[in-house]
Short mmCIF file of C-alpha atoms in Angstrom, two decimals:
data_model
loop_
_atom_site.label_atom_id
_atom_site.label_comp_id
_atom_site.label_asym_id
_atom_site.label_seq_id
_atom_site.Cartn_x
_atom_site.Cartn_y
_atom_site.Cartn_z
CA MET A 156 -3.97 16.10 -32.20
CA ARG A 157 -1.15 13.04 -31.54
CA ILE A 158 -0.15 11.02 -28.53
CA LEU A 159 2.98 8.46 -28.17
CA ILE A 160 2.23 6.29 -25.29
CA LEU A 161 5.21 4.11 -23.68
CA THR A 162 5.28 1.18 -22.02
CA VAL A 163 7.08 -1.82 -21.54
CA GLY A 164 6.57 -5.19 -19.18
CA SER A 165 4.31 -8.25 -19.12
CA ARG A 166 0.49 -8.34 -20.65
CA GLY A 167 -0.62 -6.25 -17.58
CA ASP A 168 1.60 -3.41 -18.39
CA VAL A 169 0.99 -3.43 -21.86
CA GLU A 170 -3.19 -4.20 -21.94
CA PRO A 171 -4.79 -1.31 -20.17
CA PHE A 172 -2.44 1.22 -21.62
CA LEU A 173 -3.71 -0.26 -25.53
CA GLY A 174 -7.54 0.52 -23.66
CA LEU A 175 -6.09 3.85 -22.91
CA GLY A 176 -5.22 4.20 -26.63
CA ALA A 177 -8.56 2.79 -27.69
CA ALA A 178 -10.27 5.36 -25.38
CA LEU A 179 -8.27 8.46 -27.20
CA ARG A 180 -8.90 7.21 -30.81
CA ALA A 181 -12.48 6.96 -30.09
CA ARG A 182 -12.10 10.89 -29.12
CA GLY A 183 -10.57 11.20 -32.20
CA LEU A 184 -6.95 11.65 -31.61
CA ALA A 185 -4.30 9.88 -33.51
CA VAL A 186 -1.90 7.45 -31.39
CA ARG A 187 1.03 5.71 -31.59
CA ILE A 188 2.41 3.21 -29.02
CA VAL A 189 5.59 1.92 -28.44
CA THR A 190 5.89 -1.27 -26.62
CA GLY A 191 7.22 -5.11 -26.59
CA PRO A 192 6.19 -7.42 -29.31
CA GLY A 193 2.62 -9.21 -29.69
CA HIS A 194 0.52 -6.91 -29.31
CA GLY A 195 0.16 -5.63 -32.90
CA ALA A 196 -3.07 -7.13 -33.33
CA THR A 197 -4.66 -5.89 -30.43
CA ALA A 198 -3.59 -2.76 -31.50
CA ALA A 199 -4.77 -2.63 -34.89
CA ARG A 200 -8.30 -3.24 -33.83
CA SER A 201 -8.35 -0.12 -32.28
CA GLY A 202 -6.48 1.56 -34.82
CA ILE A 203 -3.42 2.65 -32.90
CA GLU A 204 -0.14 2.78 -34.67
CA ILE A 205 2.44 0.07 -33.14
CA VAL A 206 6.30 0.51 -33.35
CA GLU A 207 7.94 -2.22 -31.57
CA GLY A 208 10.33 -1.01 -28.77
CA GLY A 209 12.52 -4.54 -28.90
CA LEU A 210 12.09 -4.23 -24.97
CA ASP A 211 10.23 -7.38 -23.69
CA PRO A 212 10.80 -8.20 -19.93
CA ALA A 213 7.86 -10.72 -19.75
CA ALA A 214 10.25 -12.50 -22.40
CA LEU A 215 13.42 -11.46 -20.72
CA ALA A 216 11.84 -13.45 -17.10
CA MET A 217 11.31 -16.56 -19.28
CA THR A 218 14.59 -17.03 -20.24
CA PRO A 219 17.59 -19.41 -17.88
CA ASP A 220 18.63 -16.18 -16.24
CA GLY A 221 15.15 -14.15 -15.71
CA ARG A 222 13.48 -17.53 -14.14
CA ALA A 223 16.83 -17.64 -11.82
CA ALA A 224 16.86 -13.83 -10.88
CA LEU A 225 13.20 -14.43 -9.98
CA ALA A 226 13.67 -17.75 -7.57
CA GLY A 227 17.10 -15.30 -6.07
CA SER A 228 20.10 -16.13 -7.86
CA VAL A 229 22.30 -12.71 -7.69
CA PRO A 230 24.87 -13.92 -10.75
CA ALA A 231 21.43 -14.56 -12.98
CA ALA A 232 19.96 -10.85 -11.82
CA LEU A 233 23.08 -9.39 -13.00
CA ARG A 234 23.77 -10.91 -15.84
CA LEU A 235 20.03 -9.88 -16.97
CA LEU A 236 20.44 -6.04 -15.72
CA ARG A 237 23.79 -6.25 -18.11
CA ASP A 238 21.37 -7.21 -20.78
CA THR A 239 18.53 -5.09 -20.33
CA ARG A 240 20.97 -2.09 -20.19
CA ALA A 241 21.48 -2.77 -23.79
CA LEU A 242 17.48 -3.39 -24.95
CA VAL A 243 16.65 -0.01 -22.89
CA GLY A 244 19.26 2.09 -25.00
CA GLY A 245 16.85 0.70 -28.02
CA PHE A 246 13.95 1.01 -26.67
CA LEU A 247 14.85 5.17 -25.95
CA ASP A 248 16.46 5.04 -30.06
CA ARG A 249 12.97 3.79 -31.04
CA ALA A 250 10.60 5.88 -28.78
CA TRP A 251 13.11 9.11 -29.41
CA ALA A 252 12.37 8.29 -33.43
CA ALA A 253 8.10 8.03 -32.58
CA SER A 254 8.32 11.32 -30.77
CA GLU A 255 9.05 13.76 -32.78
CA ASP A 256 5.59 14.76 -34.35
CA VAL A 257 3.58 14.39 -30.63
CA ASP A 258 1.72 16.83 -28.85
CA ALA A 259 1.91 14.52 -25.32
CA VAL A 260 3.59 11.29 -23.98
CA ILE A 261 2.11 9.06 -21.63
CA HIS A 262 4.49 6.95 -20.15
CA HIS A 263 4.26 4.12 -18.07
CA PRO A 264 7.01 4.52 -15.11
CA LYS A 265 9.10 0.88 -16.48
CA ALA A 266 9.31 3.14 -19.96
CA LEU A 267 12.14 4.64 -18.75
CA GLY A 268 12.96 8.11 -20.00
CA GLY A 269 9.48 8.75 -20.90
CA SER A 270 9.23 12.31 -19.18
CA LEU A 271 12.96 12.42 -20.46
CA ILE A 272 11.99 12.21 -24.04
CA ALA A 273 8.88 14.42 -23.50
CA ALA A 274 11.05 17.55 -21.91
CA MET A 275 13.40 16.71 -24.95
CA ARG A 276 10.47 17.46 -27.53
CA ALA A 277 9.00 20.38 -25.23
CA VAL A 278 5.40 18.49 -25.31
CA PRO A 279 3.44 17.66 -21.92
CA ALA A 280 4.06 13.73 -20.33
CA VAL A 281 1.52 11.85 -18.52
CA PRO A 282 2.73 9.38 -15.75
CA ALA A 283 0.33 7.12 -15.89
CA ALA A 284 0.45 3.56 -13.81
CA THR A 285 -2.82 1.30 -13.00
CA VAL A 286 -0.65 1.10 -9.16
CA PRO A 287 -0.81 3.71 -7.08
CA LEU A 288 3.52 4.73 -7.38
CA LEU A 289 3.37 7.56 -8.97
CA ALA A 290 2.50 10.37 -6.21
CA PRO A 291 4.45 10.12 -2.79
CA THR A 292 1.41 9.75 -0.03
CA ARG A 293 1.36 9.46 3.39
CA ALA A 294 -1.68 6.94 3.27
CA PHE A 295 0.54 3.88 2.89
CA PRO A 296 3.72 2.79 1.31
CA SER A 297 5.08 2.54 -2.40
CA PRO A 298 2.81 -0.59 -3.29
CA ILE A 299 6.29 -2.16 -4.58
CA LEU A 300 7.64 -2.43 -1.00
CA PRO A 301 6.37 -5.57 0.73
CA VAL A 302 5.60 -3.48 3.67
CA ARG A 303 2.39 -2.57 5.07
CA SER A 304 3.42 0.83 6.96
CA LEU A 305 6.08 2.69 7.44
CA GLY A 306 4.59 5.51 9.17
CA THR A 307 3.14 8.21 7.75
CA LEU A 308 6.43 10.39 7.33
CA GLY A 309 8.50 6.67 6.00
CA ASN A 310 5.62 6.39 3.80
CA ARG A 311 5.62 9.13 1.89
CA LEU A 312 9.55 8.73 1.24
CA SER A 313 9.30 5.40 0.42
CA HIS A 314 7.80 6.43 -3.39
CA HIS A 315 10.39 8.41 -3.59
CA ALA A 316 12.88 6.28 -3.07
CA ALA A 317 10.82 3.38 -4.85
CA LEU A 318 10.93 5.04 -7.95
CA GLY A 319 14.47 6.14 -7.96
CA ALA A 320 15.66 2.83 -6.74
CA LEU A 321 13.74 1.50 -10.89
CA ALA A 322 15.65 4.08 -12.54
CA MET A 323 19.22 3.74 -10.61
CA PRO A 324 20.88 1.19 -12.63
CA TYR A 325 19.58 3.01 -16.33
CA ARG A 326 21.15 5.80 -15.30
CA GLY A 327 24.10 5.76 -17.15
CA VAL A 328 21.83 4.76 -20.42
CA LEU A 329 19.71 7.85 -19.85
CA ALA A 330 22.44 10.13 -19.61
CA ARG A 331 23.80 8.42 -23.04
CA PHE A 332 20.42 8.74 -24.54
CA ARG A 333 20.01 12.77 -23.80
CA ASP A 334 23.50 13.62 -24.31
CA ARG A 335 22.72 11.79 -27.95
CA VAL A 336 20.03 13.48 -28.90
CA ALA A 337 20.49 16.72 -27.35
CA GLY A 338 21.42 18.88 -30.16
CA GLU A 339 17.70 17.31 -32.41
CA GLY A 340 15.52 18.51 -29.40
CA ARG A 341 13.57 21.40 -29.20
CA ARG A 342 15.41 23.03 -26.19
CA ARG A 343 12.63 24.65 -24.85
CA PRO A 344 11.53 24.85 -20.98
CA ALA A 345 8.89 21.69 -20.61
CA PRO A 346 5.61 22.34 -19.25
CA ARG A 347 4.95 20.76 -16.44
CA PRO A 348 2.90 17.75 -16.46
CA LEU A 349 -0.57 17.15 -17.71
CA ALA A 350 -1.64 15.29 -15.20
CA ARG A 351 -0.73 12.30 -13.87
CA LEU A 352 -3.35 8.99 -14.60
CA HIS A 353 -4.19 6.47 -11.53
CA GLY A 354 -5.79 3.54 -13.33
CA PHE A 355 -7.24 1.40 -10.44
CA SER A 356 -10.54 1.95 -9.04
CA GLU A 357 -10.86 3.59 -5.59
CA ALA A 358 -13.52 0.58 -4.59
CA LEU A 359 -9.76 -0.63 -3.38
CA VAL A 360 -8.04 2.40 -2.95
CA GLU A 361 -9.34 4.90 -1.71
CA ARG A 362 -7.76 8.33 -3.18
CA PRO A 363 -4.94 9.44 -0.79
CA GLY A 364 -6.29 13.00 1.10
CA ASP A 365 -2.28 14.56 0.41
CA TRP A 366 -2.26 13.97 -3.39
CA GLY A 367 -2.87 17.63 -5.42
CA PRO A 368 -5.58 18.09 -8.07
CA ASP A 369 -3.56 16.44 -11.16
CA ASP A 370 -3.62 13.13 -9.54
CA VAL A 371 -6.28 11.95 -11.36
CA VAL A 372 -7.99 8.32 -10.09
CA THR A 373 -10.18 7.28 -12.93
CA GLY A 374 -10.80 3.61 -12.51
CA PRO A 375 -8.50 0.61 -14.51
CA TRP A 376 -7.98 0.93 -18.41
CA LEU A 377 -9.86 -2.16 -20.02
CA LEU A 378 -9.74 -2.98 -23.84
CA PRO A 379 -12.55 -2.99 -26.02
CA PRO A 380 -14.03 -6.52 -26.12
CA ASP A 381 -12.82 -8.62 -29.05
CA SER A 382 -15.44 -9.66 -31.30
CA GLY A 383 -13.86 -12.24 -33.36
CA TRP A 384 -12.48 -14.10 -30.52
CA THR A 385 -14.49 -17.35 -29.98
CA PRO A 386 -14.23 -19.85 -27.26
CA PRO A 387 -13.02 -22.74 -27.93
CA GLY A 388 -15.46 -26.09 -28.07
CA ALA A 389 -13.67 -27.72 -24.85
CA LEU A 390 -13.94 -24.83 -22.89
CA VAL A 391 -17.64 -24.32 -23.79
CA ARG A 392 -18.21 -28.18 -23.25
CA PHE A 393 -16.62 -28.01 -19.83
CA LEU A 394 -18.05 -24.77 -18.67
CA ALA A 395 -22.01 -26.77 -19.02
CA ALA A 396 -20.69 -30.16 -17.81
CA GLY A 397 -20.93 -29.05 -14.04
CA PRO A 398 -21.28 -26.23 -12.17
CA PRO A 399 -19.09 -22.69 -12.09
CA PRO A 400 -15.69 -23.93 -12.03
CA VAL A 401 -12.74 -21.66 -9.84
CA HIS A 402 -10.16 -20.38 -12.18
CA VAL A 403 -6.60 -20.40 -11.47
CA GLY A 404 -3.47 -18.91 -13.52
CA PHE A 405 -0.17 -16.90 -11.85
CA GLY A 406 0.60 -15.01 -14.65
CA SER A 407 4.01 -14.93 -17.07
CA MET A 408 6.83 -13.81 -14.73
CA THR A 409 6.28 -16.78 -12.25
CA PRO A 410 9.43 -18.99 -11.00
CA GLY A 411 9.26 -22.69 -10.70
CA ASP A 412 7.70 -25.70 -11.96
CA GLY A 413 4.69 -24.96 -13.74
CA ALA A 414 3.96 -28.03 -14.21
CA ALA A 415 4.49 -29.48 -10.80
CA ARG A 416 2.22 -25.90 -9.83
CA ALA A 417 -0.39 -27.29 -11.91
CA GLY A 418 -0.32 -30.56 -9.74
CA LEU A 419 -0.73 -29.05 -6.97
CA VAL A 420 -4.17 -26.97 -8.24
CA VAL A 421 -5.92 -30.30 -9.30
CA GLU A 422 -5.35 -32.15 -6.38
CA ALA A 423 -6.67 -28.85 -4.36
CA ALA A 424 -9.50 -28.60 -6.25
CA ARG A 425 -10.42 -32.42 -6.05
CA ARG A 426 -9.96 -32.47 -2.20
CA ALA A 427 -12.18 -29.37 -2.07
CA GLY A 428 -14.45 -30.76 -4.60
CA LEU A 429 -14.31 -28.01 -6.80
CA ARG A 430 -14.32 -27.88 -10.71
CA VAL A 431 -11.34 -25.83 -11.65
CA VAL A 432 -9.85 -24.26 -15.23
CA LEU A 433 -6.25 -23.52 -15.62
CA ALA A 434 -4.84 -20.62 -17.13
CA CYS A 435 -1.78 -22.15 -18.73
CA GLY A 436 -1.27 -19.25 -21.57
CA TRP A 437 1.45 -16.95 -19.50
CA GLY A 438 3.68 -19.69 -18.54
CA GLY A 439 2.81 -20.13 -14.73
CA LEU A 440 0.82 -22.84 -15.24
CA GLU A 441 1.57 -26.05 -17.80
CA ALA A 442 -1.00 -28.51 -18.77
CA GLY A 443 -0.88 -31.93 -18.50
CA THR A 444 -3.90 -33.02 -16.57
CA ASP A 445 -6.41 -35.43 -17.48
CA ALA A 446 -8.39 -34.98 -14.44
CA GLU A 447 -12.55 -34.70 -15.14
CA HIS A 448 -13.40 -32.07 -12.81
CA ALA A 449 -9.97 -29.97 -14.37
CA LEU A 450 -9.17 -28.38 -18.05
CA ALA A 451 -6.13 -26.57 -19.10
CA ILE A 452 -6.70 -23.57 -21.54
CA GLY A 453 -4.14 -21.16 -23.36
CA GLU A 454 -6.05 -18.22 -22.40
CA ALA A 455 -9.36 -16.53 -22.79
CA PRO A 456 -10.83 -12.87 -22.23
CA HIS A 457 -10.92 -12.00 -18.76
CA ASP A 458 -14.83 -10.51 -19.30
CA TRP A 459 -15.68 -13.46 -21.13
CA LEU A 460 -14.75 -16.02 -18.49
CA PHE A 461 -14.67 -14.60 -15.20
CA PRO A 462 -18.36 -14.06 -15.06
CA ARG A 463 -18.95 -17.70 -15.45
CA CYS A 464 -16.22 -19.26 -12.57
CA ALA A 465 -17.42 -19.07 -9.38
CA ALA A 466 -14.29 -17.97 -7.73
CA LEU A 467 -10.67 -16.98 -8.93
CA VAL A 468 -7.25 -17.81 -7.83
CA HIS A 469 -4.17 -15.58 -9.31
CA HIS A 470 -1.00 -13.76 -8.78
CA GLY A 471 -2.52 -10.65 -7.88
CA GLY A 472 -1.72 -8.27 -10.71
CA SER A 473 -3.76 -4.97 -11.18
CA GLY A 474 -5.58 -6.12 -14.08
CA THR A 475 -6.20 -9.57 -12.79
CA THR A 476 -7.43 -8.00 -9.71
CA HIS A 477 -9.50 -5.45 -10.92
CA ALA A 478 -10.99 -7.58 -13.98
CA GLY A 479 -12.24 -10.48 -11.38
CA LEU A 480 -13.64 -7.86 -8.85
CA ARG A 481 -15.20 -6.25 -11.58
CA HIS A 482 -17.37 -9.16 -12.14
CA GLY A 483 -17.87 -9.76 -8.36
CA ARG A 484 -15.52 -12.76 -7.92
CA PRO A 485 -14.32 -13.76 -4.14
CA THR A 486 -10.32 -14.37 -5.53
CA LEU A 487 -7.68 -15.48 -3.57
CA VAL A 488 -4.05 -13.56 -4.06
CA CYS A 489 -0.70 -16.12 -4.31
CA PRO A 490 1.84 -13.23 -4.64
CA VAL A 491 5.36 -13.79 -6.21
CA PHE A 492 6.60 -9.70 -5.88
CA GLY A 493 5.88 -6.55 -6.98
CA ASP A 494 2.50 -4.79 -5.89
CA GLN A 495 1.20 -8.38 -6.22
CA PRO A 496 0.95 -8.21 -2.31
CA PHE A 497 -0.29 -4.94 -2.12
CA TRP A 498 -3.70 -6.10 -4.23
CA GLY A 499 -3.89 -9.06 -1.83
CA ARG A 500 -4.16 -7.45 1.54
CA LEU A 501 -6.74 -4.97 -0.16
CA VAL A 502 -8.72 -7.67 -1.33
CA ALA A 503 -8.61 -9.82 1.99
CA ALA A 504 -9.62 -5.77 3.98
CA ARG A 505 -12.22 -5.69 1.78
CA GLY A 506 -13.31 -9.26 2.80
CA ALA A 507 -13.87 -10.49 -1.00
CA GLY A 508 -11.11 -12.79 -0.16
CA PRO A 509 -9.14 -14.96 2.44
CA GLU A 510 -5.54 -13.28 3.33
CA PRO A 511 -3.04 -13.80 0.54
CA ILE A 512 -0.73 -16.89 0.59
CA PRO A 513 2.81 -16.29 -1.11
CA LEU A 514 3.26 -18.55 -4.47
CA ARG A 515 6.08 -20.16 -2.85
CA ALA A 516 4.32 -21.00 -0.02
CA LEU A 517 0.81 -22.73 -1.65
CA THR A 518 0.67 -26.59 -0.51
CA VAL A 519 -2.22 -28.77 -1.50
CA GLU A 520 -3.48 -28.37 2.13
CA ARG A 521 -3.78 -24.60 2.25
CA LEU A 522 -5.10 -24.37 -1.26
CA ALA A 523 -7.57 -26.78 -0.45
CA GLU A 524 -9.26 -24.85 2.52
CA ALA A 525 -8.53 -21.34 1.15
CA LEU A 526 -11.13 -23.07 -2.38
CA ARG A 527 -13.66 -24.11 -0.32
CA ALA A 528 -14.00 -20.84 1.41
CA LEU A 529 -14.04 -19.16 -1.68
CA VAL A 530 -17.10 -20.76 -2.80
CA SER A 531 -19.09 -20.98 0.42
CA SER A 532 -18.49 -17.69 1.85
CA SER A 533 -21.38 -15.76 1.82
CA ALA A 534 -19.24 -12.74 3.56
CA MET A 535 -17.30 -13.33 1.21
CA ARG A 536 -19.01 -13.17 -2.16
CA GLU A 537 -21.16 -10.21 -0.98
CA ALA A 538 -18.46 -8.03 -0.28
CA ALA A 539 -16.75 -9.20 -3.92
CA GLU A 540 -20.62 -8.14 -5.32
CA GLY A 541 -19.89 -4.92 -3.14
CA VAL A 542 -16.77 -3.75 -4.72
CA ALA A 543 -18.03 -4.59 -8.23
CA ARG A 544 -21.01 -1.94 -7.38
CA ARG A 545 -18.18 0.44 -7.19
CA MET A 546 -16.57 -0.15 -9.90
CA ARG A 547 -19.26 0.03 -12.23
CA ALA A 548 -19.18 3.98 -11.55
CA ASP A 549 -15.26 3.75 -12.51
CA GLY A 550 -15.20 6.51 -15.80
CA GLY A 551 -11.72 3.97 -16.65
CA ALA A 552 -10.17 4.71 -20.08
CA ALA A 553 -12.48 6.74 -21.07
CA ARG A 554 -12.55 9.43 -17.79
CA ALA A 555 -8.52 9.36 -18.58
CA ALA A 556 -8.94 9.55 -22.38
CA ALA A 557 -11.18 12.94 -21.78
CA ILE A 558 -8.65 14.46 -19.24
CA VAL A 559 -5.77 14.33 -21.35
CA GLU A 560 -8.06 16.13 -24.37
CA GLU A 561 -9.63 18.63 -22.11
CA ARG A 562 -6.30 19.36 -21.05
CA LEU A 563 -4.17 19.70 -23.89
CA ALA A 564 -6.83 21.37 -25.22
CA ARG A 565 -6.68 24.30 -22.81
CA ARG A 566 -2.84 23.92 -23.38
CA HIS A 567 -3.20 24.71 -26.98
CA GLY A 568 -6.00 27.13 -26.77
#
């Protein structure tokens, strides 16, 4: 059987789907992924065929218009939308060409047109996400909305509204694509989705009671370890030179001055009497410190570095949040936008970290106080370790792959 995966976005949007693809490959399925640039080597390690889709929201976010839009500029956001529409059209064309011989289409909600392509090819779609935004529920509002609750009815309606708003700016692009390929499709009624795959842990998000049997919570989809990665000597020496440091990194889609933010973190760590590793590879922080208690690195695999750290500070992406708590590390979330406040609230609700501090509100004093709490609170440490124990029961990518294979076999059988 042949599986097409469609995903775009930041590293946190792509790497879980590569982990899912690797698990499908391990079960003997052929996997092709259409995504943005920069992931070829990771896909190749798992035997996944990759097609570059020409759409890279993370790169767009790093342009002057992207940074200005993140900072709240409406004119910049409109220019960014115009550029993105053109790229979405190209992505759809590449995804259509890649879908000709597949048996199912797994698609991220940001990969607009995934369900449409599956319908046009008359193969099952598998909506998949690492954030609980695919299926409406009364339990909580859409995680991309900055609210804790809208009441049971409002919560449920918010999920429909949020997904609709995601696609609304691109309705014209999708309509033109559908008309362009209508004559090439199989034009049979598309089967109902095989499943909706939810790649998060119930240790953080309890499965809503009003979800149906097609909604499967699997736990996070992790990439197989990169056996060829070697830690840089400077990092090894820094870790060996003192007590475990705090790891700080704010991802790629982060507005503002990365160098000034790095200086703030270094000073807060000094005041808290702690050592700190700054992850500067994604742009949220910029290297430049020569302080003895701090080390700036490009990036390192979470599974290697996080167990060697005392605590974590990050932007609250789903993947980073799960990776840190999977190793039982107390966590402070400094959210910027999207689902990040949602994860920050959940970390605090589980007792595994303090209340989130929005990145725009971060100061030396607030961060120093939070850092002291992260490393000194036995309650936070025990709560984080409790979350980790529950996460170890997650099936993750292996369970998601088994569900896809079993349901496809049932369809074909």
